[in-house]
Amino acid sequence: MKYRYGSHTVFNIQYLFAFVTKYLYQVLTGEVGLKARELIRQTCHAFGIEILKGVISKDHVHLLVSAPPNMAPSEIMRRIKGRSSTKLFECFPELKRRYWGRHFWA
């Protein structure tokens, strides 16, 4: 078992997340899927979240992450989903027509 260390803590907190695209549209293919993978990796790295395993399918994402104890699971998902959806809409304007409410993730 691999433990992580903070200034006053020793922890091994793991979360398994599975989240889908809005309306289960199968848009996570090709360039969109690669960009989503890159954005999720960048976001996790920026906030000290370690990705242990992850899979991006056509319409959903599975992530097994190790996070510091000061981050709630809802905060982790808010950061990952919020940042990735904003950047995906910027990089791929055609997604704006399909997701008219600016909500990429369900």
C-alpha positions as a LaTeX table, in Angstrom:
\begin{tabular}{lrrr}
\hline
Residue & $x$ (\AA) & $y$ (\AA) & $z$ (\AA) \\
\hline
Met1 & 0.00 & 0.00 & 0.00 \\
Lys2 & 1.42 & 3.36 & $-1.05$ \\
Tyr3 & 0.96 & 6.20 & 1.42 \\
Arg4 & 1.16 & 9.89 & 0.59 \\
Tyr5 & 2.55 & 12.45 & 2.97 \\
Gly6 & 1.56 & 16.01 & 3.85 \\
Ser7 & 3.16 & 18.37 & 6.35 \\
His8 & 1.27 & 16.81 & 9.29 \\
Thr9 & $-0.52$ & 13.87 & 7.66 \\
Val10 & $-0.01$ & 10.43 & 6.23 \\
Phe11 & $-2.86$ & 9.33 & 4.01 \\
Asn12 & $-4.08$ & 6.93 & 1.37 \\
Ile13 & $-7.47$ & 8.26 & 0.27 \\
Gln14 & $-8.79$ & 6.84 & $-2.98$ \\
Tyr15 & $-11.98$ & 7.68 & $-4.85$ \\
Leu16 & $-13.53$ & 5.94 & $-7.83$ \\
Phe17 & $-15.47$ & 8.34 & $-10.06$ \\
Ala18 & $-17.59$ & 7.54 & $-13.09$ \\
Phe19 & $-19.23$ & 10.40 & $-14.95$ \\
Val20 & $-21.05$ & 10.63 & $-18.28$ \\
Thr21 & $-21.58$ & 13.19 & $-21.00$ \\
Lys22 & $-24.89$ & 15.01 & $-21.03$ \\
Tyr23 & $-27.60$ & 12.96 & $-22.80$ \\
Leu24 & $-24.98$ & 10.17 & $-23.17$ \\
Tyr25 & $-23.83$ & 11.60 & $-26.50$ \\
Gln26 & $-20.85$ & 9.62 & $-27.76$ \\
Val27 & $-18.52$ & 12.55 & $-28.38$ \\
Leu28 & $-15.41$ & 11.45 & $-26.48$ \\
Thr29 & $-13.79$ & 10.00 & $-29.59$ \\
Gly30 & $-10.84$ & 11.17 & $-31.65$ \\
Glu31 & $-9.50$ & 14.63 & $-30.91$ \\
Val32 & $-12.19$ & 15.41 & $-28.32$ \\
Gly33 & $-11.30$ & 12.31 & $-26.30$ \\
Leu34 & $-7.58$ & 13.05 & $-26.44$ \\
Lys35 & $-8.15$ & 16.65 & $-25.39$ \\
Ala36 & $-10.43$ & 15.54 & $-22.53$ \\
Arg37 & $-7.72$ & 13.15 & $-21.32$ \\
Glu38 & $-5.12$ & 15.90 & $-21.43$ \\
Leu39 & $-7.36$ & 18.38 & $-19.59$ \\
Ile40 & $-8.24$ & 15.90 & $-16.85$ \\
Arg41 & $-4.55$ & 15.10 & $-16.34$ \\
Gln42 & $-3.63$ & 18.81 & $-16.17$ \\
Thr43 & $-6.40$ & 19.57 & $-13.69$ \\
Cys44 & $-5.48$ & 16.70 & $-11.41$ \\
His45 & $-1.80$ & 17.63 & $-11.50$ \\
Ala46 & $-2.59$ & 21.28 & $-10.68$ \\
Phe47 & $-4.54$ & 20.34 & $-7.53$ \\
Gly48 & $-2.31$ & 17.52 & $-6.24$ \\
Ile49 & $-4.66$ & 14.71 & $-7.26$ \\
Glu50 & $-2.90$ & 11.56 & $-8.41$ \\
Ile51 & $-4.63$ & 9.50 & $-11.12$ \\
Leu52 & $-4.11$ & 5.82 & $-10.32$ \\
Lys53 & $-6.20$ & 4.45 & $-13.20$ \\
Gly54 & $-8.45$ & 6.00 & $-15.78$ \\
Val55 & $-10.43$ & 5.13 & $-18.88$ \\
Ile56 & $-12.18$ & 7.45 & $-21.32$ \\
Ser57 & $-14.91$ & 5.71 & $-23.31$ \\
Lys58 & $-17.15$ & 7.22 & $-26.01$ \\
Asp59 & $-19.71$ & 8.58 & $-23.56$ \\
His60 & $-18.23$ & 8.25 & $-20.05$ \\
Val61 & $-15.08$ & 8.47 & $-17.96$ \\
His62 & $-13.84$ & 6.24 & $-15.12$ \\
Leu63 & $-11.20$ & 7.62 & $-12.74$ \\
Leu64 & $-9.51$ & 6.08 & $-9.72$ \\
Val65 & $-7.73$ & 8.91 & $-7.95$ \\
Ser66 & $-5.78$ & 9.50 & $-4.77$ \\
Ala67 & $-6.54$ & 12.89 & $-3.26$ \\
Pro68 & $-5.33$ & 14.87 & $-0.25$ \\
Pro69 & $-7.56$ & 14.85 & 2.83 \\
Asn70 & $-8.42$ & 18.55 & 2.52 \\
Met71 & $-10.36$ & 17.99 & $-0.72$ \\
Ala72 & $-13.91$ & 16.67 & $-0.63$ \\
Pro73 & $-15.03$ & 14.34 & $-3.44$ \\
Ser74 & $-17.56$ & 16.93 & $-4.63$ \\
Glu75 & $-14.79$ & 19.54 & $-4.86$ \\
Ile76 & $-12.62$ & 17.18 & $-6.93$ \\
Met77 & $-15.44$ & 16.55 & $-9.40$ \\
Arg78 & $-16.38$ & 20.24 & $-9.56$ \\
Arg79 & $-12.84$ & 21.15 & $-10.54$ \\
Ile80 & $-12.34$ & 18.32 & $-13.06$ \\
Lys81 & $-15.73$ & 18.63 & $-14.78$ \\
Gly82 & $-15.84$ & 22.43 & $-14.71$ \\
Arg83 & $-12.39$ & 23.06 & $-16.09$ \\
Ser84 & $-12.56$ & 20.33 & $-18.73$ \\
Ser85 & $-15.98$ & 21.34 & $-20.07$ \\
Thr86 & $-14.99$ & 25.01 & $-20.38$ \\
Lys87 & $-11.80$ & 24.17 & $-22.27$ \\
Leu88 & $-13.52$ & 21.60 & $-24.51$ \\
Phe89 & $-16.10$ & 24.20 & $-25.57$ \\
Glu90 & $-13.27$ & 26.64 & $-26.35$ \\
Cys91 & $-11.29$ & 24.11 & $-28.40$ \\
Phe92 & $-14.25$ & 22.53 & $-30.21$ \\
Pro93 & $-16.93$ & 25.12 & $-31.08$ \\
Glu94 & $-19.06$ & 22.44 & $-32.77$ \\
Leu95 & $-19.81$ & 21.04 & $-29.31$ \\
Lys96 & $-21.69$ & 24.26 & $-28.46$ \\
Arg97 & $-24.40$ & 23.41 & $-31.00$ \\
Arg98 & $-24.94$ & 19.96 & $-29.56$ \\
Tyr99 & $-24.78$ & 21.08 & $-25.91$ \\
Trp100 & $-26.83$ & 24.26 & $-26.16$ \\
Gly101 & $-27.00$ & 24.84 & $-22.38$ \\
Arg102 & $-23.20$ & 24.89 & $-21.98$ \\
His103 & $-23.36$ & 21.72 & $-19.87$ \\
Phe104 & $-21.02$ & 19.05 & $-21.18$ \\
Trp105 & $-21.10$ & 16.60 & $-18.28$ \\
Ala106 & $-24.22$ & 15.13 & $-16.65$ \\
\hline
\end{tabular}
